[in-house]
Structure formats: C-alpha cells, structure tokens
C-alpha cells in the first residue's frame, strides 16, 4: 500500500539494537549538530565570499537531519539551522547598538525557519518530497518578508546566488523562483544519495529515483535555458552616469557637524569629478547620483545646504540626485531630491519601506515604558512615502529603491513597471563600519539587475559603491571609507523580463504548492492514525 511504503520512518534505525548511556545521547545529538552546521554552511555561501555552491550541501545536510522526524523534533532542528545561518549573517545589526538587538532579531527570525523545518519533516514522507519541501522553504521566506512590522527579507537564499549558475532563474520568476531552484537542488542531491544507499540494500523505486534526478536536473537546466533572458545589450541607447561616494568623517565630530561634513564631502568629490571632466580625463555625465543621507541637512529649510548642492550641480553641469532628510507638513521623510543645476529641485521620492527600529519605532509607548533609553535612539519616526520613485533625467528614467528597499521584491519591481530604464539603490552603510552588510546589499542589487534586466547603480556614503550591468556583472566598484566616484557609460533597457511581468504570481504558485504538500501530508497522517 502506497501510504505504508512512503510513511516508513527510516527502517534502518529499527533494525539496530537501542544504544545506551553516553553513546545514545551522542547519537541523538548528531542531527542537532548537523542542522546547526548546515546553517553555518549556508551563511558561508553568502557574500562577500563567492562560495554560492555551498548552499547545496547546506540544504542536503538539513534534509538529512529533518527527514522522517516528528514535528516537535523538526521544530527544534529547524531552529538550530536558523540560528546557525542567521547569527553570523546578521551580526552587522549590532555594530551600532550592541549585541542585544542583533540577538533579539535572530531569535525571532529563526522561529520562521523552525516552523518551516516542522513542515519539511511532515512532507518528507510524501512521494516527490523535495518539491514540497523546497516550496515550503520559499513560503517561509515569503512570510518572513512581510511580517512582523513589514517583514525582513534579509537572508533570502536568492541573495546568496549573485555569483552562481542559478542566477538567470531570477529573470524567469524573481527571487522566489531563484531561491526555490537552489533549495530544490540541495534537497534533490540528498535524495539521490539516500536512494543510492537504498539501492545498495536492494530497495529502490524508479519513480522516487526519477523525482530525485529531476530535482537536481530541472533547476540546472532551467538556469541554463534562462540565460537567454540575460543581456546587457542597450535597447534605448546609453547614458553616462556618475556615482559619488563622498565618505564620512571617521571620528572627532559632533552629530550636527558630521552632517555638514558629509554634505561637504559629497560636494567636494563632485567638484573633483567636474575638474577631471573639464580636463578631458573623464566623460561628462548625463546625471549624477549621490547616496542616501548625503545631505542630512534639509536643503528646503537650510539655505546654506541648498547653496552647497546648487554649487556642486553647477560645477558638474548635470542634474544630481541627492539623498536628504526632510521635514514637511510635520512628517519626517527619507527623501531623494532631483536637483537641476539651472532650475533647482524638480522631483522628490520619499522612501516607502522604512526600517523598523532604525527609522521608526514600533510599539513606541510600550518600549518607552520598559526602557526610556530605547525611545531616545529613534526620537522621531520617519513617515512612509506612497508613490514609486522614477526620476526623469531628460531622456533617461531612473528608478529609485533606497537602501533597505532593495531587499523587497515589490519596491524594486514597480519602478520598472513605471518606466525605469535603469535602477539606483542609494544607501548609507557608514554606521555598519566594515561589516559584511555592504557586500550582502551589493549582492541583492546584482540579483535585482538580472531579475529586471536593468543596469543598477549603488551610490553609498562610505562604500562599497558600484555600477552593475543588467547581466549582474559588477562593471566598476569603489573601496570602503574612501572618497571616490565612478563615471561610466551604461546601457538603457526597456524590455521586461518574465519576472517583471509576472510579479508576485510565481511566489503565489509556490505557496499553493507548499499548502498542497502540507494538506497531503496531513491526510496521510490522518489515514495512518485511523488505520491504527
């Protein structure tokens, strides 16, 4: 009977006499150790390392630990996997505020991985379980990207694949399909090994072997076929873009003085570029991109800040996108301003996905009652913008996704659906020192470039700033904590990838697959209980 054949929980365990004492405890600890180390292995696959392929053995090890387990055991194993992955990945969140928020964030985020682990254990008894299990992982990422407080997508498997062979899948169905393909391949590798061992023992079903092989082959073949969607060919001509990295003071300045220094640094680097252009050493840019927080002094309220920006725009004789903090109608806004050298400010874009506990404080009254110092860290909440950011630089339309927004699928996609021919991700990573955060964010932008087939620029206050081609290749980048600029001709594109056109639909389809797998597993378990 099919139900009996697929619900056997590792019969090889039942054939061995029970271990006793210390040996039994050691054996019980092995799955826990494998889960935690598999999580660490997944972390190591992420940038700045280019070991993307380690994600496959990471999920293979996770599958070995989970297959056939009870939901309670799988919950614990999933939590250990989440801790092994997220603790080192997100250590940068504690650079500015200490280890407390970092550990709290990881403890909460690992709960999602634990729940996914329990689900994977449940579907691991089904035929074709790698498909159901990979869809469940994608479902877990989808939920984590939306709740609580607007979600936290950092650590999506797709963001670790900027250098990998699976990257073209992003153009096919976005980060959900890319992540699903990687996880499916990892689970499929484990299943191939498991079935090879069973074949040696004389147990092998052709259907199970076919599913295992297809779990590995389909993502690889799909990525190879999707290469046709990846191109850096110009479709609407080219534009010469300048990315400015002004740098920040290292020490010795009060906060207000540092804000002015950061503005002056970016204006100075822009004038340095203007001198090189005038000397014929670099091409004249069509427009200039400054990073987030390049002017934390509101130029609409401070004439001296406006004069500095105006002077820089006139020197380079090109419009400049300036990242500023603006207070308007009683609302505090993280705003990008398009500043024309002749007409002054023309357009604005207000960041829509503001960062909880960084740009606004959820449950402010409750946290203030617990510890008043917490509320002093974010004295005033930033308000959210409500319109996609697409700046008109003459004939060129540039989509804007400010820093944290690059992690959210919708925040990048709707700039392209609103006509963006290229994308800019202005960021401020200065508060995270020389941590891996800036490299993780750069990898996100590389995935977005392929996902939407657009050039992506990443202007950052202190680095790493970069220009990324539509095929995900980093054309040029700066160092960290140095004043620098990039002046480069880039292709403009207008066509939409399947990922751009389909939007959320691939993710919804995978959510339905995950729900179907859980429903089937529940029905099998119910029939088993009735049979008993």
Short mmCIF file of C-alpha atoms in Angstrom, two decimals:
data_model
loop_
_atom_site.label_atom_id
_atom_site.label_comp_id
_atom_site.label_asym_id
_atom_site.label_seq_id
_atom_site.Cartn_x
_atom_site.Cartn_y
_atom_site.Cartn_z
CA UNK A 1 0.00 0.00 0.00
CA UNK A 2 1.43 3.37 -1.02
CA UNK A 3 0.76 5.10 2.28
CA UNK A 4 2.63 2.41 4.19
CA UNK A 5 5.57 2.45 1.80
CA UNK A 6 6.02 6.21 1.96
CA UNK A 7 5.46 6.69 5.67
CA UNK A 8 8.23 4.41 6.91
CA UNK A 9 10.44 6.40 9.24
CA UNK A 10 13.98 5.26 8.45
CA UNK A 11 13.59 1.48 8.84
CA UNK A 12 17.36 1.14 9.15
CA UNK A 13 17.05 2.67 12.61
CA UNK A 14 14.60 -0.03 13.70
CA UNK A 15 16.94 -2.85 12.73
CA UNK A 16 19.64 -1.79 15.16
CA UNK A 17 19.63 -2.54 18.88
CA UNK A 18 18.94 0.53 21.02
CA UNK A 19 22.06 2.38 22.11
CA UNK A 20 22.52 3.08 25.78
CA UNK A 21 24.05 5.70 28.01
CA UNK A 22 26.51 8.22 26.63
CA UNK A 23 26.52 6.60 23.19
CA UNK A 24 22.75 7.03 22.88
CA UNK A 25 22.97 10.68 23.88
CA UNK A 26 25.77 11.25 21.36
CA UNK A 27 23.74 9.70 18.57
CA UNK A 28 20.77 11.91 19.44
CA UNK A 29 22.99 14.98 19.24
CA UNK A 30 24.19 14.24 15.70
CA UNK A 31 21.08 15.63 13.89
CA UNK A 32 21.23 18.76 16.05
CA UNK A 33 24.89 19.27 15.21
CA UNK A 34 24.28 18.64 11.50
CA UNK A 35 21.40 21.15 11.47
CA UNK A 36 23.43 23.90 13.13
CA UNK A 37 26.49 23.27 10.93
CA UNK A 38 24.32 23.19 7.80
CA UNK A 39 23.01 26.63 8.77
CA UNK A 40 26.58 27.88 9.15
CA UNK A 41 27.41 26.37 5.76
CA UNK A 42 24.54 28.33 4.20
CA UNK A 43 25.92 31.52 5.77
CA UNK A 44 29.37 30.81 4.32
CA UNK A 45 27.77 30.58 0.85
CA UNK A 46 26.77 34.27 1.10
CA UNK A 47 28.85 37.31 0.04
CA UNK A 48 31.47 38.61 0.37
CA UNK A 49 32.53 35.02 -0.31
CA UNK A 50 31.81 33.57 -3.75
CA UNK A 51 31.08 30.07 -2.41
CA UNK A 52 27.47 30.09 -3.65
CA UNK A 53 27.56 26.32 -4.29
CA UNK A 54 27.83 25.61 -0.55
CA UNK A 55 24.09 26.29 -0.35
CA UNK A 56 23.52 22.88 -1.96
CA UNK A 57 25.30 20.73 0.68
CA UNK A 58 23.80 23.03 3.33
CA UNK A 59 20.26 22.06 2.31
CA UNK A 60 21.28 18.45 1.71
CA UNK A 61 22.50 18.26 5.31
CA UNK A 62 19.34 19.98 6.54
CA UNK A 63 17.24 17.42 4.66
CA UNK A 64 19.16 14.53 6.23
CA UNK A 65 18.51 15.94 9.69
CA UNK A 66 14.78 16.51 9.10
CA UNK A 67 13.62 13.56 7.02
CA UNK A 68 11.16 11.38 8.90
CA UNK A 69 11.34 13.32 12.16
CA UNK A 70 8.40 14.15 14.37
CA UNK A 71 7.20 17.72 14.15
CA UNK A 72 8.49 18.58 17.61
CA UNK A 73 11.98 17.33 16.85
CA UNK A 74 11.94 19.02 13.45
CA UNK A 75 10.90 22.29 15.07
CA UNK A 76 14.00 22.23 17.25
CA UNK A 77 16.26 21.16 14.37
CA UNK A 78 14.88 23.92 12.17
CA UNK A 79 15.53 26.46 14.90
CA UNK A 80 19.14 25.31 15.17
CA UNK A 81 19.55 25.63 11.40
CA UNK A 82 18.12 29.15 11.58
CA UNK A 83 20.48 30.14 14.39
CA UNK A 84 23.49 28.69 12.57
CA UNK A 85 22.59 30.69 9.47
CA UNK A 86 21.27 33.98 10.83
CA UNK A 87 23.53 34.60 13.82
CA UNK A 88 26.66 35.16 11.72
CA UNK A 89 24.76 36.59 8.73
CA UNK A 90 23.16 39.41 10.73
CA UNK A 91 25.96 40.22 13.16
CA UNK A 92 26.27 43.64 11.48
CA UNK A 93 22.93 44.70 13.00
CA UNK A 94 24.70 45.02 16.35
CA UNK A 95 27.60 47.18 15.16
CA UNK A 96 25.93 50.44 16.17
CA UNK A 97 23.64 49.37 19.02
CA UNK A 98 25.35 46.39 20.64
CA UNK A 99 24.56 42.66 20.68
CA UNK A 100 21.09 42.91 22.26
CA UNK A 101 19.08 43.90 19.15
CA UNK A 102 21.16 41.54 16.96
CA UNK A 103 20.42 38.53 19.15
CA UNK A 104 16.76 39.51 19.56
CA UNK A 105 16.35 39.81 15.79
CA UNK A 106 17.94 36.42 15.15
CA UNK A 107 15.94 34.71 17.91
CA UNK A 108 12.70 35.95 16.31
CA UNK A 109 13.67 35.32 12.67
CA UNK A 110 14.83 31.77 13.46
CA UNK A 111 11.26 30.93 14.54
CA UNK A 112 10.20 31.10 10.88
CA UNK A 113 12.94 28.64 9.95
CA UNK A 114 11.84 26.36 12.79
CA UNK A 115 8.26 26.30 11.51
CA UNK A 116 9.49 25.55 8.00
CA UNK A 117 11.60 22.72 9.43
CA UNK A 118 8.50 21.16 11.01
CA UNK A 119 6.67 21.42 7.68
CA UNK A 120 9.55 19.86 5.76
CA UNK A 121 9.63 16.93 8.17
CA UNK A 122 5.90 16.40 7.59
CA UNK A 123 6.14 16.36 3.77
CA UNK A 124 9.36 14.31 3.78
CA UNK A 125 7.23 11.15 3.88
CA UNK A 126 5.47 12.01 0.61
CA UNK A 127 6.42 10.94 -2.91
CA UNK A 128 8.35 13.74 -4.59
CA UNK A 129 9.06 15.31 -1.21
CA UNK A 130 11.94 17.59 -2.41
CA UNK A 131 9.41 19.63 -4.41
CA UNK A 132 7.04 20.08 -1.48
CA UNK A 133 9.92 20.83 0.89
CA UNK A 134 11.54 23.45 -1.37
CA UNK A 135 8.17 25.15 -1.83
CA UNK A 136 7.77 25.25 1.95
CA UNK A 137 11.13 26.98 2.30
CA UNK A 138 10.00 29.59 -0.24
CA UNK A 139 6.74 30.02 1.65
CA UNK A 140 8.69 30.62 4.85
CA UNK A 141 10.75 33.31 3.13
CA UNK A 142 7.57 34.91 1.78
CA UNK A 143 6.07 35.18 5.26
CA UNK A 144 9.33 36.41 6.78
CA UNK A 145 9.49 39.13 4.12
CA UNK A 146 6.11 40.51 5.21
CA UNK A 147 5.78 40.19 8.97
CA UNK A 148 6.16 41.45 11.59
CA UNK A 149 6.49 45.21 11.07
CA UNK A 150 6.55 44.96 7.27
CA UNK A 151 8.92 41.99 7.18
CA UNK A 152 12.65 41.36 6.99
CA UNK A 153 13.70 39.62 3.73
CA UNK A 154 17.41 39.75 4.52
CA UNK A 155 18.91 36.28 4.13
CA UNK A 156 16.73 35.10 1.26
CA UNK A 157 18.57 32.21 -0.40
CA UNK A 158 18.42 34.08 -3.72
CA UNK A 159 20.60 36.87 -2.32
CA UNK A 160 23.47 34.42 -1.88
CA UNK A 161 23.49 33.42 -5.55
CA UNK A 162 24.81 36.54 -7.30
CA UNK A 163 27.88 34.61 -8.49
CA UNK A 164 26.14 31.29 -9.07
CA UNK A 165 24.96 29.30 -12.07
CA UNK A 166 21.35 29.56 -10.90
CA UNK A 167 21.26 33.39 -11.13
CA UNK A 168 19.39 33.51 -14.50
CA UNK A 169 16.37 31.97 -12.73
CA UNK A 170 15.86 35.43 -11.22
CA UNK A 171 14.87 36.72 -14.66
CA UNK A 172 12.40 33.88 -15.01
CA UNK A 173 10.49 34.26 -11.74
CA UNK A 174 12.30 36.62 -9.40
CA UNK A 175 13.85 35.79 -6.06
CA UNK A 176 11.18 33.18 -5.16
CA UNK A 177 11.98 31.04 -8.22
CA UNK A 178 15.74 31.51 -7.82
CA UNK A 179 15.61 30.50 -4.17
CA UNK A 180 13.26 27.60 -4.88
CA UNK A 181 15.61 26.25 -7.55
CA UNK A 182 18.62 26.31 -5.23
CA UNK A 183 16.80 24.66 -2.32
CA UNK A 184 15.20 22.06 -4.59
CA UNK A 185 18.61 21.15 -6.00
CA UNK A 186 20.05 20.79 -2.49
CA UNK A 187 17.21 18.54 -1.35
CA UNK A 188 17.46 16.59 -4.61
CA UNK A 189 21.17 15.93 -4.02
CA UNK A 190 20.38 14.44 -0.62
CA UNK A 191 17.63 12.29 -2.11
CA UNK A 192 19.98 10.95 -4.78
CA UNK A 193 22.49 9.91 -2.11
CA UNK A 194 19.77 8.41 0.06
CA UNK A 195 18.33 6.37 -2.80
CA UNK A 196 21.79 5.26 -3.87
CA UNK A 197 22.31 3.81 -0.39
CA UNK A 198 18.92 2.09 -0.52
CA UNK A 199 19.71 0.65 -3.92
CA UNK A 200 22.80 -0.91 -2.44
CA UNK A 201 20.47 -2.55 0.07
CA UNK A 202 18.21 -3.71 -2.75
CA UNK A 203 15.48 -1.09 -2.22
CA UNK A 204 14.83 1.41 -5.00
CA UNK A 205 11.67 2.63 -6.69
CA UNK A 206 12.02 4.06 -10.17
CA UNK A 207 9.53 6.84 -9.54
CA UNK A 208 11.46 8.04 -6.47
CA UNK A 209 14.73 7.91 -8.40
CA UNK A 210 13.22 9.91 -11.26
CA UNK A 211 11.97 12.61 -8.88
CA UNK A 212 15.39 12.82 -7.19
CA UNK A 213 17.18 13.22 -10.51
CA UNK A 214 14.69 15.77 -11.78
CA UNK A 215 15.01 17.77 -8.55
CA UNK A 216 18.63 18.37 -9.45
CA UNK A 217 18.32 18.50 -13.23
CA UNK A 218 15.33 20.85 -13.58
CA UNK A 219 16.88 23.83 -11.69
CA UNK A 220 20.17 23.43 -13.55
CA UNK A 221 18.54 23.07 -16.98
CA UNK A 222 16.13 25.89 -16.18
CA UNK A 223 19.02 28.19 -15.28
CA UNK A 224 20.84 27.29 -18.50
CA UNK A 225 17.73 27.98 -20.60
CA UNK A 226 17.04 31.22 -18.72
CA UNK A 227 20.45 32.54 -19.81
CA UNK A 228 18.65 33.71 -22.97
CA UNK A 229 16.78 36.22 -20.79
CA UNK A 230 20.01 37.78 -19.50
CA UNK A 231 21.56 40.52 -21.63
CA UNK A 232 23.47 43.77 -21.22
CA UNK A 233 22.63 44.97 -24.74
CA UNK A 234 21.41 48.57 -24.90
CA UNK A 235 17.77 48.84 -26.05
CA UNK A 236 17.25 52.58 -25.61
CA UNK A 237 20.74 53.88 -26.15
CA UNK A 238 23.22 54.54 -23.39
CA UNK A 239 23.74 57.10 -20.64
CA UNK A 240 26.85 58.26 -18.85
CA UNK A 241 26.18 58.13 -15.13
CA UNK A 242 28.35 59.37 -12.27
CA UNK A 243 28.13 57.74 -8.84
CA UNK A 244 29.54 59.84 -5.99
CA UNK A 245 30.94 58.39 -2.76
CA UNK A 246 31.92 61.31 -0.56
CA UNK A 247 32.91 59.26 2.50
CA UNK A 248 32.20 60.22 6.14
CA UNK A 249 34.35 61.58 9.00
CA UNK A 250 35.93 58.80 11.00
CA UNK A 251 35.89 60.46 14.41
CA UNK A 252 36.09 63.72 16.33
CA UNK A 253 32.90 65.46 15.19
CA UNK A 254 29.59 66.02 16.89
CA UNK A 255 26.49 64.77 15.09
CA UNK A 256 25.45 68.14 13.63
CA UNK A 257 28.98 68.92 12.48
CA UNK A 258 29.24 65.49 10.87
CA UNK A 259 26.04 66.03 8.91
CA UNK A 260 27.51 69.16 7.37
CA UNK A 261 30.84 67.42 6.80
CA UNK A 262 29.16 64.57 4.91
CA UNK A 263 27.38 67.05 2.64
CA UNK A 264 30.62 68.95 2.03
CA UNK A 265 32.47 65.71 1.26
CA UNK A 266 29.98 64.76 -1.46
CA UNK A 267 30.02 68.23 -2.95
CA UNK A 268 33.83 68.18 -2.94
CA UNK A 269 34.01 64.79 -4.71
CA UNK A 270 31.51 66.06 -7.29
CA UNK A 271 33.66 69.13 -7.93
CA UNK A 272 36.72 66.88 -8.23
CA UNK A 273 34.91 64.92 -10.94
CA UNK A 274 33.96 68.21 -12.62
CA UNK A 275 37.63 69.20 -12.74
CA UNK A 276 38.54 65.89 -14.37
CA UNK A 277 35.73 66.29 -16.90
CA UNK A 278 36.91 69.81 -17.73
CA UNK A 279 40.43 68.46 -18.22
CA UNK A 280 39.15 65.82 -20.63
CA UNK A 281 40.16 62.98 -18.31
CA UNK A 282 36.62 61.63 -17.88
CA UNK A 283 33.38 61.87 -19.91
CA UNK A 284 30.76 64.42 -18.92
CA UNK A 285 27.94 62.58 -17.07
CA UNK A 286 24.34 62.94 -18.12
CA UNK A 287 23.39 62.90 -14.45
CA UNK A 288 24.96 62.36 -11.03
CA UNK A 289 23.78 60.08 -8.20
CA UNK A 290 24.54 60.84 -4.56
CA UNK A 291 23.80 58.29 -1.81
CA UNK A 292 21.17 58.18 0.90
CA UNK A 293 21.89 60.69 3.71
CA UNK A 294 24.41 62.59 1.61
CA UNK A 295 22.67 65.71 2.93
CA UNK A 296 21.02 65.04 6.28
CA UNK A 297 20.55 68.80 6.47
CA UNK A 298 17.20 69.66 4.89
CA UNK A 299 18.06 71.86 1.88
CA UNK A 300 14.49 73.18 1.77
CA UNK A 301 14.90 74.58 5.29
CA UNK A 302 18.64 75.38 5.33
CA UNK A 303 19.76 77.86 2.63
CA UNK A 304 23.44 77.07 3.24
CA UNK A 305 22.87 73.35 2.46
CA UNK A 306 20.91 74.28 -0.66
CA UNK A 307 23.78 76.51 -1.76
CA UNK A 308 26.30 73.67 -1.40
CA UNK A 309 24.15 71.33 -3.51
CA UNK A 310 23.48 74.03 -6.09
CA UNK A 311 27.18 74.77 -6.36
CA UNK A 312 28.04 71.11 -6.92
CA UNK A 313 25.32 70.73 -9.59
CA UNK A 314 26.54 73.85 -11.40
CA UNK A 315 30.16 72.66 -11.23
CA UNK A 316 29.38 69.32 -12.89
CA UNK A 317 26.69 70.94 -15.12
CA UNK A 318 24.33 68.00 -14.70
CA UNK A 319 21.29 67.14 -12.56
CA UNK A 320 22.10 65.50 -9.23
CA UNK A 321 20.01 63.05 -7.18
CA UNK A 322 20.59 63.98 -3.52
CA UNK A 323 19.69 61.84 -0.51
CA UNK A 324 18.34 64.03 2.28
CA UNK A 325 16.29 64.05 5.47
CA UNK A 326 13.36 66.42 5.02
CA UNK A 327 10.59 67.57 7.34
CA UNK A 328 7.43 68.52 5.51
CA UNK A 329 3.95 69.13 6.94
CA UNK A 330 5.07 67.70 10.27
CA UNK A 331 6.34 64.48 8.65
CA UNK A 332 9.96 63.33 8.68
CA UNK A 333 10.95 61.84 5.32
CA UNK A 334 13.94 59.96 3.94
CA UNK A 335 13.91 61.70 0.61
CA UNK A 336 15.73 61.67 -2.71
CA UNK A 337 15.74 65.05 -4.48
CA UNK A 338 16.39 65.61 -8.18
CA UNK A 339 18.39 68.86 -8.23
CA UNK A 340 18.84 70.58 -11.58
CA UNK A 341 21.80 72.97 -12.00
CA UNK A 342 19.50 75.60 -13.59
CA UNK A 343 16.05 75.02 -12.11
CA UNK A 344 16.98 73.66 -8.68
CA UNK A 345 14.87 70.88 -7.07
CA UNK A 346 12.41 69.35 -9.55
CA UNK A 347 11.28 65.96 -8.23
CA UNK A 348 11.32 64.07 -4.95
CA UNK A 349 10.95 60.46 -3.90
CA UNK A 350 10.12 59.50 -0.31
CA UNK A 351 11.32 56.12 0.92
CA UNK A 352 8.34 53.79 1.28
CA UNK A 353 9.74 50.80 3.16
CA UNK A 354 11.20 52.43 6.25
CA UNK A 355 13.23 50.28 8.62
CA UNK A 356 11.64 49.28 11.95
CA UNK A 357 13.77 50.14 15.00
CA UNK A 358 16.09 52.12 12.70
CA UNK A 359 13.84 54.70 11.03
CA UNK A 360 10.74 54.23 13.14
CA UNK A 361 9.98 52.59 16.45
CA UNK A 362 7.07 50.11 16.57
CA UNK A 363 5.17 49.98 19.87
CA UNK A 364 6.89 53.17 20.97
CA UNK A 365 4.83 53.70 24.14
CA UNK A 366 5.34 50.10 25.30
CA UNK A 367 9.10 50.16 24.66
CA UNK A 368 9.35 53.55 26.37
CA UNK A 369 7.64 52.19 29.44
CA UNK A 370 10.12 49.31 29.58
CA UNK A 371 13.25 51.35 28.90
CA UNK A 372 13.23 55.06 28.11
CA UNK A 373 16.67 54.89 26.50
CA UNK A 374 15.28 52.79 23.65
CA UNK A 375 12.94 55.55 22.52
CA UNK A 376 15.76 58.10 22.57
CA UNK A 377 17.57 56.10 19.87
CA UNK A 378 14.75 56.93 17.40
CA UNK A 379 13.41 60.25 18.64
CA UNK A 380 11.06 60.83 15.72
CA UNK A 381 9.58 58.26 13.38
CA UNK A 382 10.09 58.57 9.65
CA UNK A 383 6.91 58.58 7.60
CA UNK A 384 6.43 56.38 4.54
CA UNK A 385 6.20 57.64 1.00
CA UNK A 386 3.30 56.40 -1.11
CA UNK A 387 4.50 56.69 -4.73
CA UNK A 388 7.11 54.76 -6.75
CA UNK A 389 10.28 56.70 -7.38
CA UNK A 390 11.16 57.27 -11.03
CA UNK A 391 13.26 60.37 -11.78
CA UNK A 392 13.24 61.94 -15.25
CA UNK A 393 16.81 62.84 -16.15
CA UNK A 394 15.95 64.23 -19.55
CA UNK A 395 15.51 61.23 -21.85
CA UNK A 396 16.52 58.76 -19.10
CA UNK A 397 14.14 57.39 -16.46
CA UNK A 398 15.88 56.13 -13.30
CA UNK A 399 14.02 54.01 -10.74
CA UNK A 400 14.88 54.54 -7.07
CA UNK A 401 14.90 51.94 -4.29
CA UNK A 402 16.50 53.47 -1.20
CA UNK A 403 18.86 51.17 0.72
CA UNK A 404 16.64 48.78 2.77
CA UNK A 405 14.04 48.78 -0.02
CA UNK A 406 16.36 46.77 -2.28
CA UNK A 407 15.55 43.69 -0.18
CA UNK A 408 11.83 43.90 -1.05
CA UNK A 409 10.68 42.49 -4.38
CA UNK A 410 7.80 44.93 -4.88
CA UNK A 411 9.84 48.05 -4.08
CA UNK A 412 12.24 47.41 -6.97
CA UNK A 413 9.78 45.90 -9.44
CA UNK A 414 7.29 48.77 -9.50
CA UNK A 415 9.98 51.26 -10.54
CA UNK A 416 10.47 49.16 -13.69
CA UNK A 417 6.74 48.78 -14.34
CA UNK A 418 6.53 52.58 -14.05
CA UNK A 419 9.05 53.03 -16.86
CA UNK A 420 12.52 52.92 -15.28
CA UNK A 421 15.26 52.19 -17.83
CA UNK A 422 17.80 51.68 -15.07
CA UNK A 423 17.70 51.44 -11.27
CA UNK A 424 19.58 53.21 -8.48
CA UNK A 425 19.91 51.97 -4.89
CA UNK A 426 21.23 54.95 -2.88
CA UNK A 427 22.41 53.71 0.50
CA UNK A 428 24.13 54.71 3.71
CA UNK A 429 26.14 51.86 5.25
CA UNK A 430 28.52 54.05 7.27
CA UNK A 431 27.03 53.04 10.62
CA UNK A 432 27.83 49.38 9.94
CA UNK A 433 31.57 50.02 9.70
CA UNK A 434 33.48 47.41 7.62
CA UNK A 435 31.00 44.61 8.21
CA UNK A 436 29.66 42.24 5.54
CA UNK A 437 26.44 44.22 5.33
CA UNK A 438 27.54 46.33 2.37
CA UNK A 439 28.58 43.23 0.40
CA UNK A 440 25.30 41.49 1.17
CA UNK A 441 23.40 44.53 -0.06
CA UNK A 442 25.55 44.75 -3.18
CA UNK A 443 24.69 41.12 -3.95
CA UNK A 444 20.98 41.97 -3.66
CA UNK A 445 21.43 44.69 -6.26
CA UNK A 446 23.20 42.24 -8.58
CA UNK A 447 20.24 39.86 -8.31
CA UNK A 448 17.84 42.76 -8.99
CA UNK A 449 19.83 43.69 -12.12
CA UNK A 450 19.26 40.21 -13.60
CA UNK A 451 15.71 39.94 -12.26
CA UNK A 452 14.60 43.05 -14.19
CA UNK A 453 17.35 43.24 -16.85
CA UNK A 454 18.39 46.74 -15.82
CA UNK A 455 21.64 48.49 -15.03
CA UNK A 456 21.77 49.06 -11.27
CA UNK A 457 23.87 51.74 -9.60
CA UNK A 458 24.66 51.62 -5.88
CA UNK A 459 25.86 55.01 -4.57
CA UNK A 460 26.91 54.60 -0.92
CA UNK A 461 28.22 57.23 1.51
CA UNK A 462 31.25 55.18 2.57
CA UNK A 463 31.30 52.20 0.18
CA UNK A 464 31.13 49.84 -1.47
CA UNK A 465 29.61 51.89 -4.31
CA UNK A 466 29.20 50.14 -7.66
CA UNK A 467 27.75 50.09 -11.15
CA UNK A 468 26.17 46.75 -12.08
CA UNK A 469 25.36 45.70 -15.64
CA UNK A 470 21.97 44.13 -16.49
CA UNK A 471 23.62 40.69 -16.52
CA UNK A 472 24.60 41.05 -12.85
CA UNK A 473 28.26 41.77 -13.55
CA UNK A 474 29.91 44.47 -11.41
CA UNK A 475 31.41 46.81 -14.02
CA UNK A 476 33.19 49.01 -11.51
CA UNK A 477 33.24 49.48 -7.74
CA UNK A 478 34.92 51.60 -5.09
CA UNK A 479 36.70 50.73 -1.86
CA UNK A 480 35.33 51.37 1.62
CA UNK A 481 35.76 54.58 3.62
CA UNK A 482 37.49 56.47 0.82
CA UNK A 483 36.21 59.40 -1.26
CA UNK A 484 35.65 58.11 -4.78
CA UNK A 485 33.48 58.33 -7.85
CA UNK A 486 32.51 56.18 -10.81
CA UNK A 487 31.86 57.80 -14.19
CA UNK A 488 30.68 55.22 -16.70
CA UNK A 489 28.56 54.71 -19.82
CA UNK A 490 25.79 52.18 -19.16
CA UNK A 491 23.13 50.50 -21.31
CA UNK A 492 19.49 51.54 -21.01
CA UNK A 493 16.85 48.85 -21.38
CA UNK A 494 13.08 48.92 -21.80
CA UNK A 495 12.00 45.28 -22.23
CA UNK A 496 10.51 43.42 -19.28
CA UNK A 497 11.63 40.00 -18.10
CA UNK A 498 9.09 37.31 -17.23
CA UNK A 499 9.89 38.04 -13.58
CA UNK A 500 8.93 41.70 -14.02
CA UNK A 501 5.74 40.86 -15.89
CA UNK A 502 4.63 38.07 -13.56
CA UNK A 503 5.38 39.93 -10.32
CA UNK A 504 4.04 38.07 -7.30
CA UNK A 505 2.45 35.21 -9.29
CA UNK A 506 5.41 32.75 -9.12
CA UNK A 507 5.57 33.22 -5.36
CA UNK A 508 1.82 32.63 -5.02
CA UNK A 509 2.13 29.46 -7.12
CA UNK A 510 4.86 28.13 -4.83
CA UNK A 511 2.75 29.00 -1.79
CA UNK A 512 -0.04 26.87 -3.25
CA UNK A 513 2.40 24.01 -3.82
CA UNK A 514 3.55 24.27 -0.20
CA UNK A 515 -0.04 24.31 1.05
CA UNK A 516 -0.86 21.29 -1.13
CA UNK A 517 2.09 19.36 0.26
CA UNK A 518 1.11 20.10 3.86
CA UNK A 519 -2.51 19.15 3.13
CA UNK A 520 -1.44 15.84 1.58
CA UNK A 521 0.89 15.10 4.50
CA UNK A 522 -1.92 15.82 6.92
CA UNK A 523 -4.27 13.48 5.07
CA UNK A 524 -1.67 10.68 5.04
CA UNK A 525 -1.07 11.11 8.78
CA UNK A 526 -4.83 11.06 9.47
CA UNK A 527 -5.28 7.82 7.48
CA UNK A 528 -2.39 6.29 9.38
CA UNK A 529 -3.99 7.16 12.72
CA UNK A 530 -7.33 5.70 11.64
CA UNK A 531 -5.60 2.51 10.48
CA UNK A 532 -4.03 2.11 13.90
#
